[in-house]
Structure formats: structure tokens, C-alpha cells
JSON list of C-alpha atoms and ligand atoms in Angstrom, two decimals:
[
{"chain": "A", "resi": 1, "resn": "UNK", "atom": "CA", "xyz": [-10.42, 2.78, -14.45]},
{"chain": "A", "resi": 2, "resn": "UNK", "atom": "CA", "xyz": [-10.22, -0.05, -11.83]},
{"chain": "A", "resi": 3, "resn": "UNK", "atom": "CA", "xyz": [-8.58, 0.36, -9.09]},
{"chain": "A", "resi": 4, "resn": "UNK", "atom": "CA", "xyz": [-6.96, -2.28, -6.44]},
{"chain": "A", "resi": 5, "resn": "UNK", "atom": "CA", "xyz": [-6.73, -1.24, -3.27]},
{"chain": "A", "resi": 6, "resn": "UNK", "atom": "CA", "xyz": [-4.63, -3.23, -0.69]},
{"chain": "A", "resi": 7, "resn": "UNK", "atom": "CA", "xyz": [-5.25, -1.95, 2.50]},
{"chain": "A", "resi": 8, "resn": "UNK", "atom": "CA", "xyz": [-3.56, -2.29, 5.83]},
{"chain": "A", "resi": 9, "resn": "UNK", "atom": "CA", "xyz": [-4.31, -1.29, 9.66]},
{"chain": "A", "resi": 10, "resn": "UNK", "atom": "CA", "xyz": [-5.13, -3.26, 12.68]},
{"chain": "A", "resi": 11, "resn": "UNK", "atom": "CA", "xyz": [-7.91, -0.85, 13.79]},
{"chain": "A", "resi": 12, "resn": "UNK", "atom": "CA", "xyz": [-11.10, 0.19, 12.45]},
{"chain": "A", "resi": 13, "resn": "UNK", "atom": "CA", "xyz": [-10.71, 3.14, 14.72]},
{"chain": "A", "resi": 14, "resn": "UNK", "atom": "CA", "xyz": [-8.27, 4.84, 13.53]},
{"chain": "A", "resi": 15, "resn": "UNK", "atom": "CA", "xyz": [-7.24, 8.13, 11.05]},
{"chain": "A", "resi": 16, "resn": "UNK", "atom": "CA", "xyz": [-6.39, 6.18, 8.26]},
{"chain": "A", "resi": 17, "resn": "UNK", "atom": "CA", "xyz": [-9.58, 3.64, 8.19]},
{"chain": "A", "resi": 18, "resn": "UNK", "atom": "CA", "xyz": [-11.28, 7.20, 7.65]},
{"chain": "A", "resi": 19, "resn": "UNK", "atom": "CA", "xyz": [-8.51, 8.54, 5.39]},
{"chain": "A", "resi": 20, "resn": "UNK", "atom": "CA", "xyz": [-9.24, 5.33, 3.55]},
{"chain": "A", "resi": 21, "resn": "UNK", "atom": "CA", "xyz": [-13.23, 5.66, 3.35]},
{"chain": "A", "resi": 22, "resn": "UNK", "atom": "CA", "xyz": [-12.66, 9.35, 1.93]},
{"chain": "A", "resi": 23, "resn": "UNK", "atom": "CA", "xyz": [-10.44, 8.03, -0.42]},
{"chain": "A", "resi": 24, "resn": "UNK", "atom": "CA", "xyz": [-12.98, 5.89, -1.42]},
{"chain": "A", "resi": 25, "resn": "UNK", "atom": "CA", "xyz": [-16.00, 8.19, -1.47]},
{"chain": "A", "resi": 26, "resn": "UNK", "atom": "CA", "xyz": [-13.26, 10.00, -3.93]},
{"chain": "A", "resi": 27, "resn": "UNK", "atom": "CA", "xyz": [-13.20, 7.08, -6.43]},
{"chain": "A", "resi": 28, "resn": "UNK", "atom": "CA", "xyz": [-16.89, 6.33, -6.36]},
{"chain": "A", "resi": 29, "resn": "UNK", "atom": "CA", "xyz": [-17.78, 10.29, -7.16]},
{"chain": "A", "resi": 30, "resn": "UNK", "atom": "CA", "xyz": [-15.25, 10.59, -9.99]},
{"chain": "A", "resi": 31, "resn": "UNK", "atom": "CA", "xyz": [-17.03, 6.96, -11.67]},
{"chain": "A", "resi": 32, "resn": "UNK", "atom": "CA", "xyz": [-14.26, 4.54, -11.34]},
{"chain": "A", "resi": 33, "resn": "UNK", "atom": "CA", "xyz": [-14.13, 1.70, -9.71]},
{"chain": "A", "resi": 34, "resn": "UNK", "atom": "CA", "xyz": [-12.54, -0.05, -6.77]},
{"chain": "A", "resi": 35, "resn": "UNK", "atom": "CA", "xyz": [-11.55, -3.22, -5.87]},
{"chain": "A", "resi": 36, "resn": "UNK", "atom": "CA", "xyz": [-10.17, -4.29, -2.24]},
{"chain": "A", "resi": 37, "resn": "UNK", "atom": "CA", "xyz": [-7.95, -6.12, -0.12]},
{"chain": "A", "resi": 38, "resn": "UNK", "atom": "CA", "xyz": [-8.36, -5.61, 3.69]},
{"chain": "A", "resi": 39, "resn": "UNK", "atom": "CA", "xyz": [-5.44, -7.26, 4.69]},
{"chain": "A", "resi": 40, "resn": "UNK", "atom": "CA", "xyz": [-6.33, -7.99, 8.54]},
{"chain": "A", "resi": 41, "resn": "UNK", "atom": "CA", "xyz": [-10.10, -8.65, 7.98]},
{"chain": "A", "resi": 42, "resn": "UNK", "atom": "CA", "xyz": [-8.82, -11.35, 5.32]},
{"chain": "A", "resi": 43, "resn": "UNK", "atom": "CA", "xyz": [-6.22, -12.64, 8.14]},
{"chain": "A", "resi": 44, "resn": "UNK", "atom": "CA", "xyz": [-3.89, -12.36, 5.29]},
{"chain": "A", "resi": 45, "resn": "UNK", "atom": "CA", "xyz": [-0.30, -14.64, 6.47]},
{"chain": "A", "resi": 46, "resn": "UNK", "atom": "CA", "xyz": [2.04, -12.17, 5.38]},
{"chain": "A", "resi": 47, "resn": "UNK", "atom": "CA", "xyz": [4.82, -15.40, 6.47]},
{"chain": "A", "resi": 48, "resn": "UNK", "atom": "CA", "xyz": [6.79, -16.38, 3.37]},
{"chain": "A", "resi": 49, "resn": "UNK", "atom": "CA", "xyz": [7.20, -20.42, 3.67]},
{"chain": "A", "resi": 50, "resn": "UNK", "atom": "CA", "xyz": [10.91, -22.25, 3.05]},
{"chain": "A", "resi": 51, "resn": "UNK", "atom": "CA", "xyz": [9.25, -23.43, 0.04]},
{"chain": "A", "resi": 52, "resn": "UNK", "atom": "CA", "xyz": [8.04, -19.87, -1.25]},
{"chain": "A", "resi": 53, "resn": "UNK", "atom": "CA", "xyz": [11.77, -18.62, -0.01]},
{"chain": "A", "resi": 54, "resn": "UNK", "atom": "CA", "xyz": [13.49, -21.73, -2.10]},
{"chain": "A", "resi": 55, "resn": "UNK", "atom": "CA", "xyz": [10.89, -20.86, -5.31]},
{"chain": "A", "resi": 56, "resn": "UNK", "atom": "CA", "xyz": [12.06, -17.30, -5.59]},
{"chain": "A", "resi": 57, "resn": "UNK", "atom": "CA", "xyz": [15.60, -17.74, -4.02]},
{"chain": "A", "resi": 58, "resn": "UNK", "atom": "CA", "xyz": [16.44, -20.07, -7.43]},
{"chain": "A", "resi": 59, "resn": "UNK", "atom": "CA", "xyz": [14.57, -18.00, -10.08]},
{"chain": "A", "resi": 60, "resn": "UNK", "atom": "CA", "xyz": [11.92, -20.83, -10.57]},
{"chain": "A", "resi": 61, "resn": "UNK", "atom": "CA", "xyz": [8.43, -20.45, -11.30]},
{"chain": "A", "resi": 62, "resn": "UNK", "atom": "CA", "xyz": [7.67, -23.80, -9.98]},
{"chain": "A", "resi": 63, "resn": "UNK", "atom": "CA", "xyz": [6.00, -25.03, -7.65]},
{"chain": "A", "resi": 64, "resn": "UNK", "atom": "CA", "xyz": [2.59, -23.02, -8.33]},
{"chain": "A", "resi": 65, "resn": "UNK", "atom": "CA", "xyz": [2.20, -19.88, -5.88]},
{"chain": "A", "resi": 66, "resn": "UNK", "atom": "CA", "xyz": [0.02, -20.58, -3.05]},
{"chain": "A", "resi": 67, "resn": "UNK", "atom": "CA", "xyz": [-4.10, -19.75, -3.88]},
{"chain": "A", "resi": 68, "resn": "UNK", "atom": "CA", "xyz": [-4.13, -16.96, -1.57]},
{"chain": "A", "resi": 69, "resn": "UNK", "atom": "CA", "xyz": [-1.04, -15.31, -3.18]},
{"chain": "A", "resi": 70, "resn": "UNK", "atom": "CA", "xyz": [-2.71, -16.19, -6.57]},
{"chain": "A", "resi": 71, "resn": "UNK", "atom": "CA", "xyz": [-5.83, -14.56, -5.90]},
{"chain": "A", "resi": 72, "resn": "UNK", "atom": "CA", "xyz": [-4.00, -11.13, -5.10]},
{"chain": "A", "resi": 73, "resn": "UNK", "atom": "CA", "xyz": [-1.96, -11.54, -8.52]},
{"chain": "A", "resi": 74, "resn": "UNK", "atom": "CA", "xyz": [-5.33, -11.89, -10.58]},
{"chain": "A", "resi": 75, "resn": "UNK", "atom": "CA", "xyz": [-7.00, -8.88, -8.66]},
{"chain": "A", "resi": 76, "resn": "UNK", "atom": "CA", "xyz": [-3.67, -6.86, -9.26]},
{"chain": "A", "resi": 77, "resn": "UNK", "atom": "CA", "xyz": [-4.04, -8.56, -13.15]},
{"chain": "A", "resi": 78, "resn": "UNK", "atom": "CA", "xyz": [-7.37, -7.43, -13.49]},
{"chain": "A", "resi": 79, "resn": "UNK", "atom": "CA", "xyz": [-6.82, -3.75, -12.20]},
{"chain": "A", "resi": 80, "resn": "UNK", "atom": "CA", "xyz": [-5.37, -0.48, -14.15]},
{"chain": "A", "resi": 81, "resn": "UNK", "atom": "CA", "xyz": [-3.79, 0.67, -11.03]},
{"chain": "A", "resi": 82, "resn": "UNK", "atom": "CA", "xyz": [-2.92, 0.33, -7.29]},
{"chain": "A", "resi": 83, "resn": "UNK", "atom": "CA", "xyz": [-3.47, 2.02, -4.53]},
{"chain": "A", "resi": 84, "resn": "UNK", "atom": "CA", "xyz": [-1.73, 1.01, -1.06]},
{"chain": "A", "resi": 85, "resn": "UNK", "atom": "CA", "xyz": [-3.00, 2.44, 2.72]},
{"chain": "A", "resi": 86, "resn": "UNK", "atom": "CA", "xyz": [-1.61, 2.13, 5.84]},
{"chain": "A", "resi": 87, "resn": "UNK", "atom": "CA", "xyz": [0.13, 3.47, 8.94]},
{"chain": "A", "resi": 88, "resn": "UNK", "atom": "CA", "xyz": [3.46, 3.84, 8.88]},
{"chain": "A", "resi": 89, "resn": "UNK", "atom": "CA", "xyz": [5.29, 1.76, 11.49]},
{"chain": "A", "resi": 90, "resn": "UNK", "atom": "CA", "xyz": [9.17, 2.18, 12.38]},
{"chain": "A", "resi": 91, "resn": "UNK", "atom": "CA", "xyz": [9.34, 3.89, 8.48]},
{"chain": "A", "resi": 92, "resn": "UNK", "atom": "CA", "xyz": [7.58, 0.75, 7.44]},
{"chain": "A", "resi": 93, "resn": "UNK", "atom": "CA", "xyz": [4.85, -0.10, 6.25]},
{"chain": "A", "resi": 94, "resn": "UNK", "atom": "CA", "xyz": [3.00, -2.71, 8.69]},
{"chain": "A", "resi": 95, "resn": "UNK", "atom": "CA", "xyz": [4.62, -6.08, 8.81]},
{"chain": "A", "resi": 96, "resn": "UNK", "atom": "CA", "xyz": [1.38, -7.21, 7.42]},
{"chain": "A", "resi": 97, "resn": "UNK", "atom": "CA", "xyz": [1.81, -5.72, 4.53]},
{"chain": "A", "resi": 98, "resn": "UNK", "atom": "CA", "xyz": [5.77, -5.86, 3.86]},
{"chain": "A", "resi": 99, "resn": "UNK", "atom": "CA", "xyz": [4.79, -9.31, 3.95]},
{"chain": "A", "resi": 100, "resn": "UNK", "atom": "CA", "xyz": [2.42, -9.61, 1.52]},
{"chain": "A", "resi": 101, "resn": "UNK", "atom": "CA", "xyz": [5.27, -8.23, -1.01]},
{"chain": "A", "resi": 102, "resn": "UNK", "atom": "CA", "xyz": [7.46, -10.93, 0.46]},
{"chain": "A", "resi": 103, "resn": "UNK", "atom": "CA", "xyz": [4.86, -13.32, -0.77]},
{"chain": "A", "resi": 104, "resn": "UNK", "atom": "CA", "xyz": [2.86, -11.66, -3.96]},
{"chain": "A", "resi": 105, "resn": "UNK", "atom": "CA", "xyz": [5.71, -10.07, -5.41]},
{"chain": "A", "resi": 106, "resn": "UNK", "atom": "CA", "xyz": [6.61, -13.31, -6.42]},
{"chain": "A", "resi": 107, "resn": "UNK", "atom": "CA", "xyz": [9.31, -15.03, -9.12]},
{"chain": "A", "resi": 108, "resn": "UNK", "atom": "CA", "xyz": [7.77, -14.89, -12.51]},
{"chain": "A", "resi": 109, "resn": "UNK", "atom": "CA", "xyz": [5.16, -12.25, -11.39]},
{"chain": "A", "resi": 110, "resn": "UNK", "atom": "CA", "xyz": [6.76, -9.47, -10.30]},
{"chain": "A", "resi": 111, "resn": "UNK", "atom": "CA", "xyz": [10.18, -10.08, -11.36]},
{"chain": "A", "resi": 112, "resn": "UNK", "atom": "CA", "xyz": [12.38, -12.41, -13.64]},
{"chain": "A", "resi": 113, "resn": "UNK", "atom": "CA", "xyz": [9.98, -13.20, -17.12]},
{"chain": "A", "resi": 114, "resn": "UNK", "atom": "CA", "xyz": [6.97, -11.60, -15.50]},
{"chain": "A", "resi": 115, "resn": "UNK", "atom": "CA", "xyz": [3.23, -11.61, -16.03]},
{"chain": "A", "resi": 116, "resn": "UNK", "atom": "CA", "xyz": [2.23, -9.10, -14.24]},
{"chain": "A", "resi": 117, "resn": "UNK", "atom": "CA", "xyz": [0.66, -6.17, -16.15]},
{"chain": "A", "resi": 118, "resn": "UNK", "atom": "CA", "xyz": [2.18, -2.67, -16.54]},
{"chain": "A", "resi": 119, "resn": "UNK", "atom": "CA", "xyz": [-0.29, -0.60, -14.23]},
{"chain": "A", "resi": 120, "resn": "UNK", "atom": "CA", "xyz": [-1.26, 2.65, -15.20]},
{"chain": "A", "resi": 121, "resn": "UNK", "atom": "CA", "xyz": [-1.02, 4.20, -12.65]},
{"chain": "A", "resi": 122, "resn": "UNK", "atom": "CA", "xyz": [0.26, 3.65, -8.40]},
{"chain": "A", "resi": 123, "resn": "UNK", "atom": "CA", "xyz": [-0.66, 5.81, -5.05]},
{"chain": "A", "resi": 124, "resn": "UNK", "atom": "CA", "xyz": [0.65, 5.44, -1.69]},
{"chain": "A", "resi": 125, "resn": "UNK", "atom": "CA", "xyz": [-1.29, 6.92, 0.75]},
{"chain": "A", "resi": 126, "resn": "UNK", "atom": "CA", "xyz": [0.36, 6.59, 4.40]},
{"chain": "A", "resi": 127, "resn": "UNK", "atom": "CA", "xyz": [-0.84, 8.71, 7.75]},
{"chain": "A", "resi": 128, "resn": "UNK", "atom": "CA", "xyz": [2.71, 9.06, 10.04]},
{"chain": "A", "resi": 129, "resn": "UNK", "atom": "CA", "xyz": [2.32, 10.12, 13.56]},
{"chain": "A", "resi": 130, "resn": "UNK", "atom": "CA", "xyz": [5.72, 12.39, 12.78]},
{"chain": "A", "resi": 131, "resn": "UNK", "atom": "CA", "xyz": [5.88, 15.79, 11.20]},
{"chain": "A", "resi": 132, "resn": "UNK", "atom": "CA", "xyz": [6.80, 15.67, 7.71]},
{"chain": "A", "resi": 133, "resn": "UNK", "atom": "CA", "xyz": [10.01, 17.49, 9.11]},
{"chain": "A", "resi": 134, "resn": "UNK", "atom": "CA", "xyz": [10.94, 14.98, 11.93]},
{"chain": "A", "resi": 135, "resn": "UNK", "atom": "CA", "xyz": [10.77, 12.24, 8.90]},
{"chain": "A", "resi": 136, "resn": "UNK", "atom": "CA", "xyz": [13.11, 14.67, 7.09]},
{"chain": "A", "resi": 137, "resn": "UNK", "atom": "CA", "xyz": [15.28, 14.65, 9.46]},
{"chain": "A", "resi": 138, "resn": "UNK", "atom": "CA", "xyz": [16.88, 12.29, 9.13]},
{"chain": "A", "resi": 139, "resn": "UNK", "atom": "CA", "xyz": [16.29, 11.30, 5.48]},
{"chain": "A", "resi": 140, "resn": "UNK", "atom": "CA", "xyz": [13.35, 9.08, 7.15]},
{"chain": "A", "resi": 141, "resn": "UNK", "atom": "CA", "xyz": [11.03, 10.00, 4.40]},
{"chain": "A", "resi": 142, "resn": "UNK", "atom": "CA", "xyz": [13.32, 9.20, 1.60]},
{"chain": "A", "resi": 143, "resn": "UNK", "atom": "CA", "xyz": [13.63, 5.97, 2.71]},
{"chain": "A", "resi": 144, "resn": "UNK", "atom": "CA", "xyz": [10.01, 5.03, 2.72]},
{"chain": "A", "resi": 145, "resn": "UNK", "atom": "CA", "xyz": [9.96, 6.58, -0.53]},
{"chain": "A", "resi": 146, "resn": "UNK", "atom": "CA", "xyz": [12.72, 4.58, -1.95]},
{"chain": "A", "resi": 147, "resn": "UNK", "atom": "CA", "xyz": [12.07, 1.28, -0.95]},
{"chain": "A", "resi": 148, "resn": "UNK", "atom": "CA", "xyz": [8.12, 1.60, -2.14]},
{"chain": "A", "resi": 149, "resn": "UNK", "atom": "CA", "xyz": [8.57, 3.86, -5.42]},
{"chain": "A", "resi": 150, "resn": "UNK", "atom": "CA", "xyz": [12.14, 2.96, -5.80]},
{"chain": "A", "resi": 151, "resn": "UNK", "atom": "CA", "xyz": [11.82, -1.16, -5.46]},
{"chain": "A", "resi": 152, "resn": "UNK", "atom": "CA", "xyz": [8.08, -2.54, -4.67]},
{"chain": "A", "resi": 153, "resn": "UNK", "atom": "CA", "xyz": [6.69, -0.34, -7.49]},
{"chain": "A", "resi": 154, "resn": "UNK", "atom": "CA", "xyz": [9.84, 1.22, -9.37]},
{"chain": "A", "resi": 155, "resn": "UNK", "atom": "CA", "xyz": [8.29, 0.35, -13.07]},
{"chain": "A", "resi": 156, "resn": "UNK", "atom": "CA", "xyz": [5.46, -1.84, -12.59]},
{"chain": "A", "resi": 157, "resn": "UNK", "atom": "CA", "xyz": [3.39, 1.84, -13.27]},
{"chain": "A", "resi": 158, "resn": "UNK", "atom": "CA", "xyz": [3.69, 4.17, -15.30]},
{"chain": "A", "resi": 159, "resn": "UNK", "atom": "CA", "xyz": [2.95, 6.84, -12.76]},
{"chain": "A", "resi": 160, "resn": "UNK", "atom": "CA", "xyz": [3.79, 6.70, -9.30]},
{"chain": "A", "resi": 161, "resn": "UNK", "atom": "CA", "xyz": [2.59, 8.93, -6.27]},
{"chain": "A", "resi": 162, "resn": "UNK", "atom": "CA", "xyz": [3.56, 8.92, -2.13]},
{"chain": "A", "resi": 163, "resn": "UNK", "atom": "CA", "xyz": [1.29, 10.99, -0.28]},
{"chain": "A", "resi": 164, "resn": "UNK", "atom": "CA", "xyz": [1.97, 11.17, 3.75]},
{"chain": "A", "resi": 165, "resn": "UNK", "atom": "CA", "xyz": [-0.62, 12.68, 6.02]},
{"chain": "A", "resi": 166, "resn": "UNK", "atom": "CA", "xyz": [1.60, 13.43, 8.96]},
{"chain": "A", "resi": 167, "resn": "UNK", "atom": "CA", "xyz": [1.17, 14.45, 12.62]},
{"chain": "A", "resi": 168, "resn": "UNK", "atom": "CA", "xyz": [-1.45, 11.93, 12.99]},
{"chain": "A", "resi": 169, "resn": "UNK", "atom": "CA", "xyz": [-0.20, 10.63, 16.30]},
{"chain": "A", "resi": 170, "resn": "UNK", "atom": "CA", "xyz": [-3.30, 10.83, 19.16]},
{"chain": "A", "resi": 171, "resn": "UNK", "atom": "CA", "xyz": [-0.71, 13.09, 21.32]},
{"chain": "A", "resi": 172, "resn": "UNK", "atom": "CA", "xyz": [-0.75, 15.56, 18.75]},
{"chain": "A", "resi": 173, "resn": "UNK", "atom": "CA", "xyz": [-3.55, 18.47, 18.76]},
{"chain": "A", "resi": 174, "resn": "UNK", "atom": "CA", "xyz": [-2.59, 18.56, 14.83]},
{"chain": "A", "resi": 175, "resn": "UNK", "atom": "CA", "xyz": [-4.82, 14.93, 14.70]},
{"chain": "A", "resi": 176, "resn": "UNK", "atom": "CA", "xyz": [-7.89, 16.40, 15.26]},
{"chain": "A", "resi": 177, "resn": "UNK", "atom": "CA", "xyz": [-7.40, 20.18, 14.12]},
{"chain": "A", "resi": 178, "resn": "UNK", "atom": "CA", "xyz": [-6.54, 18.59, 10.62]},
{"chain": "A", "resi": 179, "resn": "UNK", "atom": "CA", "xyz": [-8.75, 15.65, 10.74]},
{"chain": "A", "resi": 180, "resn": "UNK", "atom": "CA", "xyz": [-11.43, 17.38, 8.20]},
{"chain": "A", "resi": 181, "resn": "UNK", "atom": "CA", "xyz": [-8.76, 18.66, 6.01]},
{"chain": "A", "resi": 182, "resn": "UNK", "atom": "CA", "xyz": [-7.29, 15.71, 6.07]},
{"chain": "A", "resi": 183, "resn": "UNK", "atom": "CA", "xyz": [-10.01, 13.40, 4.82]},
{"chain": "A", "resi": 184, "resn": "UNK", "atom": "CA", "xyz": [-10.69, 16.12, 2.00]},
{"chain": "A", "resi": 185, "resn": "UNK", "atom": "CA", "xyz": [-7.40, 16.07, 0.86]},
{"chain": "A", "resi": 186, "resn": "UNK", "atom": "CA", "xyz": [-7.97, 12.09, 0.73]},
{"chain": "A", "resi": 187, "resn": "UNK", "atom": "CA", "xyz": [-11.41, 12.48, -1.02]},
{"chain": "A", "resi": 188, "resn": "UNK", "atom": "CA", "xyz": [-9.31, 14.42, -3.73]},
{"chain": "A", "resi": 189, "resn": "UNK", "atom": "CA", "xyz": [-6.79, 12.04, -4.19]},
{"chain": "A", "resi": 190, "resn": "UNK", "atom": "CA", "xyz": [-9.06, 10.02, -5.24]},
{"chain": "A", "resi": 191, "resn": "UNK", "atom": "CA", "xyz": [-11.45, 11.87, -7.56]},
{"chain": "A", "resi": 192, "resn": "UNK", "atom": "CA", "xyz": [-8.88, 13.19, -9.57]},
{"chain": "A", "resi": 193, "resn": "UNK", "atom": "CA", "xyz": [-5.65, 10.75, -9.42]},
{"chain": "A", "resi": 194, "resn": "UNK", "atom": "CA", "xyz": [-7.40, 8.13, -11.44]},
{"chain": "A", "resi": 195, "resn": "UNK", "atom": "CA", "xyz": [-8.84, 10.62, -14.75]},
{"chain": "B", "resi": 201, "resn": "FMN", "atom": "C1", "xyz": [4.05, 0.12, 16.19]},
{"chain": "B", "resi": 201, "resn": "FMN", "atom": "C2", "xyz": [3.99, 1.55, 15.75]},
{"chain": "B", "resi": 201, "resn": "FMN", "atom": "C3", "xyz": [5.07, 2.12, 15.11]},
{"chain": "B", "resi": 201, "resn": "FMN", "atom": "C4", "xyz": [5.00, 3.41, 14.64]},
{"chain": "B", "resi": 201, "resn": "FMN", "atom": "N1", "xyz": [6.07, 3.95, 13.98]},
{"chain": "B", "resi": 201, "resn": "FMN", "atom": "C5", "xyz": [6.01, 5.20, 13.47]},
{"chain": "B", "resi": 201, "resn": "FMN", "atom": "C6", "xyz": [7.10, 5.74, 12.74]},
{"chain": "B", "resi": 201, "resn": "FMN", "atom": "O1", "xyz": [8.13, 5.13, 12.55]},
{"chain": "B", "resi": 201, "resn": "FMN", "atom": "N2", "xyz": [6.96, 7.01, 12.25]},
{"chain": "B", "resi": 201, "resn": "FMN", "atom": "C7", "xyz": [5.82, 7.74, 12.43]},
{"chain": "B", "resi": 201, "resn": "FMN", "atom": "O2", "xyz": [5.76, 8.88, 11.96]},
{"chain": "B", "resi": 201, "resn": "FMN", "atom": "N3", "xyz": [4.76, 7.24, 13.11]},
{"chain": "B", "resi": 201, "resn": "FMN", "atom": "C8", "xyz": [4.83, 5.99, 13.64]},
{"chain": "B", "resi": 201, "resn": "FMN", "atom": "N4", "xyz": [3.78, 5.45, 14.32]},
{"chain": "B", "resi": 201, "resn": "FMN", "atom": "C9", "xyz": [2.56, 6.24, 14.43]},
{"chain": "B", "resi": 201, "resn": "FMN", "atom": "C10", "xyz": [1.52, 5.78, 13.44]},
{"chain": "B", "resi": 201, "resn": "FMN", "atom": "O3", "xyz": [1.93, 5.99, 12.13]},
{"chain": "B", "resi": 201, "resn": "FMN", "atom": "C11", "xyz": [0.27, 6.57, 13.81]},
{"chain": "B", "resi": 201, "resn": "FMN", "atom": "O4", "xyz": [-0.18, 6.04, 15.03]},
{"chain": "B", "resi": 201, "resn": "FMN", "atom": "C12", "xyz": [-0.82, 6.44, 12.84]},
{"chain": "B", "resi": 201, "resn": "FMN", "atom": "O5", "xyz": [-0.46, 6.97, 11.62]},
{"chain": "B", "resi": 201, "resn": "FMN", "atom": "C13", "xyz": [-2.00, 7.20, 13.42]},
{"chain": "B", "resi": 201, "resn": "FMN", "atom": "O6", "xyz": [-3.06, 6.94, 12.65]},
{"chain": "B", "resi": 201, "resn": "FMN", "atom": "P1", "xyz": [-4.21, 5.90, 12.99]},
{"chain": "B", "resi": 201, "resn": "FMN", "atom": "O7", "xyz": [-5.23, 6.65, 13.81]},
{"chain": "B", "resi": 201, "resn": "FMN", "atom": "O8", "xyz": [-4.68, 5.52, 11.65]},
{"chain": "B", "resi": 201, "resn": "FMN", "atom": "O9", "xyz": [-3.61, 4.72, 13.72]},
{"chain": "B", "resi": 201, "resn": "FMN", "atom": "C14", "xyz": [3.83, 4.18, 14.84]},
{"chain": "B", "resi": 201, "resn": "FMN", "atom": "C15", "xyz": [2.74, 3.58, 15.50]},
{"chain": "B", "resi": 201, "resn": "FMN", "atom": "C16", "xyz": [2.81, 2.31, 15.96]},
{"chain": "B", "resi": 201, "resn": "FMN", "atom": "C17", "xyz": [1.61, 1.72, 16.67]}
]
């Protein structure tokens, strides 16, 4: 299986950079393959243009979608599934990324009479500096979980997955006593997710 990574975090020093290379290692051992997008080394613009917002506003595939947007589209084309990393920020992903939906999740791709492929399968993998019980709190984690599985992915796979790797924040002691665990769990994920 191939799968498309679109990764997301400002820092190479950071949890989920390693969370991410585990992940990885994960997908190499089990013999798939991997594809990526490394949304701040590629200086992705995650800024949808009037003329993007007027395209998909009015249900028209026309003008063409912008090369950059078309080259994620033919890696996400040319993949059997997804797999999407980041930190989460405010219950967000990072702005970098919500706005790389706002732009690839275009009119005639993603929605309307749409060409992009049915994926097999779709992972989130997100590190949160919360506990998983101060994002249930207040129905915090539900909400992440809705808008990705419920909207950006809903049925563009036919198997969806949200993993969170919580209490990641540098104040926490939980960072480091988990770290190892942590990147196992990751290297998991990925060995067996994609059979
Ligand atoms: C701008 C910003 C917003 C954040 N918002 C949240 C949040 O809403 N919920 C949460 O659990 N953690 C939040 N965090 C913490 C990050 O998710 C955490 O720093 C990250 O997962 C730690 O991993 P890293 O070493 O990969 O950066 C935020 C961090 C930053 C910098």
C-alpha cells in the first residue's frame, strides 16, 4: 500500500517530528510505502485566493486549481491512503494545515462531481499538550474528531482512525516519562494500520 503523508509542525524539535519518524520506521518495516508532504519545509500558502474562494463558492470547476494545489491532488490520487500529523493547536489542527483543506479540498475534487479516489484507508495522528481528560472535558476531543472524521475525511476512506498522544506539553513530566512509549505506540501504528 502507498501511503500519503501530509505532515505539519513548525519545529523539527519537537514530540511529534519524532512521533512522525517512528511512524515512519513503522511503514518502512511492515513493506509499504510512503509518500510525503512537509507542509512548512515546502512553505506550503495555506491562503485560499478570492479567485479559489469564487471557484468553489459557485460550484465551478473552472478556472484550473493552482499547480501547487494540483500537485497535492495527484499525490493524494496516486496513494491508497492518508495519513495526517501534527500538533494540535486551540483544538485545531495548525493553520497551516486547515489551510491546505481550504485550498486542496477543492470543487470537483473533493466535493460536488469529484475525482478524487475512494482511499482505503485514513489515520490521524495528533500529539495534544492536554490530558485526554481535560480534552474531554469539555467535549474538546469530539470536536477535533468531528470536524476531521466527520467533514475533511467523512467518506473519502473507507476506514478512518484518530489517534491523540496527549500530555505532550514540555511542562508536563508525562512528555518525557512517555516519550519511548510513545514513539512505540507510533511505530505500531504504522506497521500494522496499513496490512
Ligand atoms: C499555539 C499553540 C496552541 C496550542 N493549543 C493546544 C490545544 O488547544 N490543546 C492542547 O492539548 N495542546 C495545545 N497546544 C500544545 C501542543 O499541542 C503541544 O505543544 C504539542 O503537542 C507538543 O508537542 P511538540 O513537541 O511536537 O510541539 C498548543 C501549542 C501551541 C504552540
Amino acid at each position: 500500500m502507498k501511503i500519503f503523508i501530509v505532515y505539519c509542525h513548525p519545529s523539527q524539535d519537537s514530540f511529534t517530528k519524532n512521533m512522525c519518524d517512528a511512524f515512519i520506521k513503522g511503514i518502512i518495516d511492515s513493506g509499504n510505502e510512503y509518500i510525503m508532504s512537509d507542509l512548512y519545509k515546502m512553505n506550503f500558502n495555506p491562503v485560499i485566493t478570492e479567485q479559489e474562494y469564487i471557484r468553489d463558492a459557485n460550484y465551478r470547476n473552472f478556472p484550473e486549481v493552482a499547480s501547487d494545489v494540483l500537485e497535492e491532488q495527484e499525490k493524494i490520487n496516486s496513494a491508497d491512503a492518508i495519513a495526517f500529523i501534527y500538533p494540535v493547536f486551540w483544538t485545531e489542527a495548525p493553520a497551516m494545515l486547515v489551510g491546505w483543506f481550504d485550498r486542496v479540498w477543492s470543487y470537483g475534487f473533493a466535493y460536488g462531481n469529484k475525482t478524487m479516489k475512494l482511499l482505503d484507508k485514513a489515520i490521524i495522528l495528533c500529539s495534544a499538550g492536554n490530558s485526554i481528560e481535560r480534552l474531554e472535558q469539555f467535549g474538546l476531543l469530539d470536536s477535533m474528531k468531528k470536524v476531521m472524521l466527520g467533514d475533511r475525511l467523512y467518506d473519502r476512506a473507507k476506514q478512518l482512525e484518530f489517534v491523540v498522544f496527549d500530555n505532550t506539553s514540555r511542562e508536563n513530566e508525562l512528555r518525557t516519562k512517555n516519550w519511548e512509549t510513545n514513539l512505540q505506540k507510533a511505530y505500531e501504528i504504522g506497521k500494522i494500520f496499513f496490512d
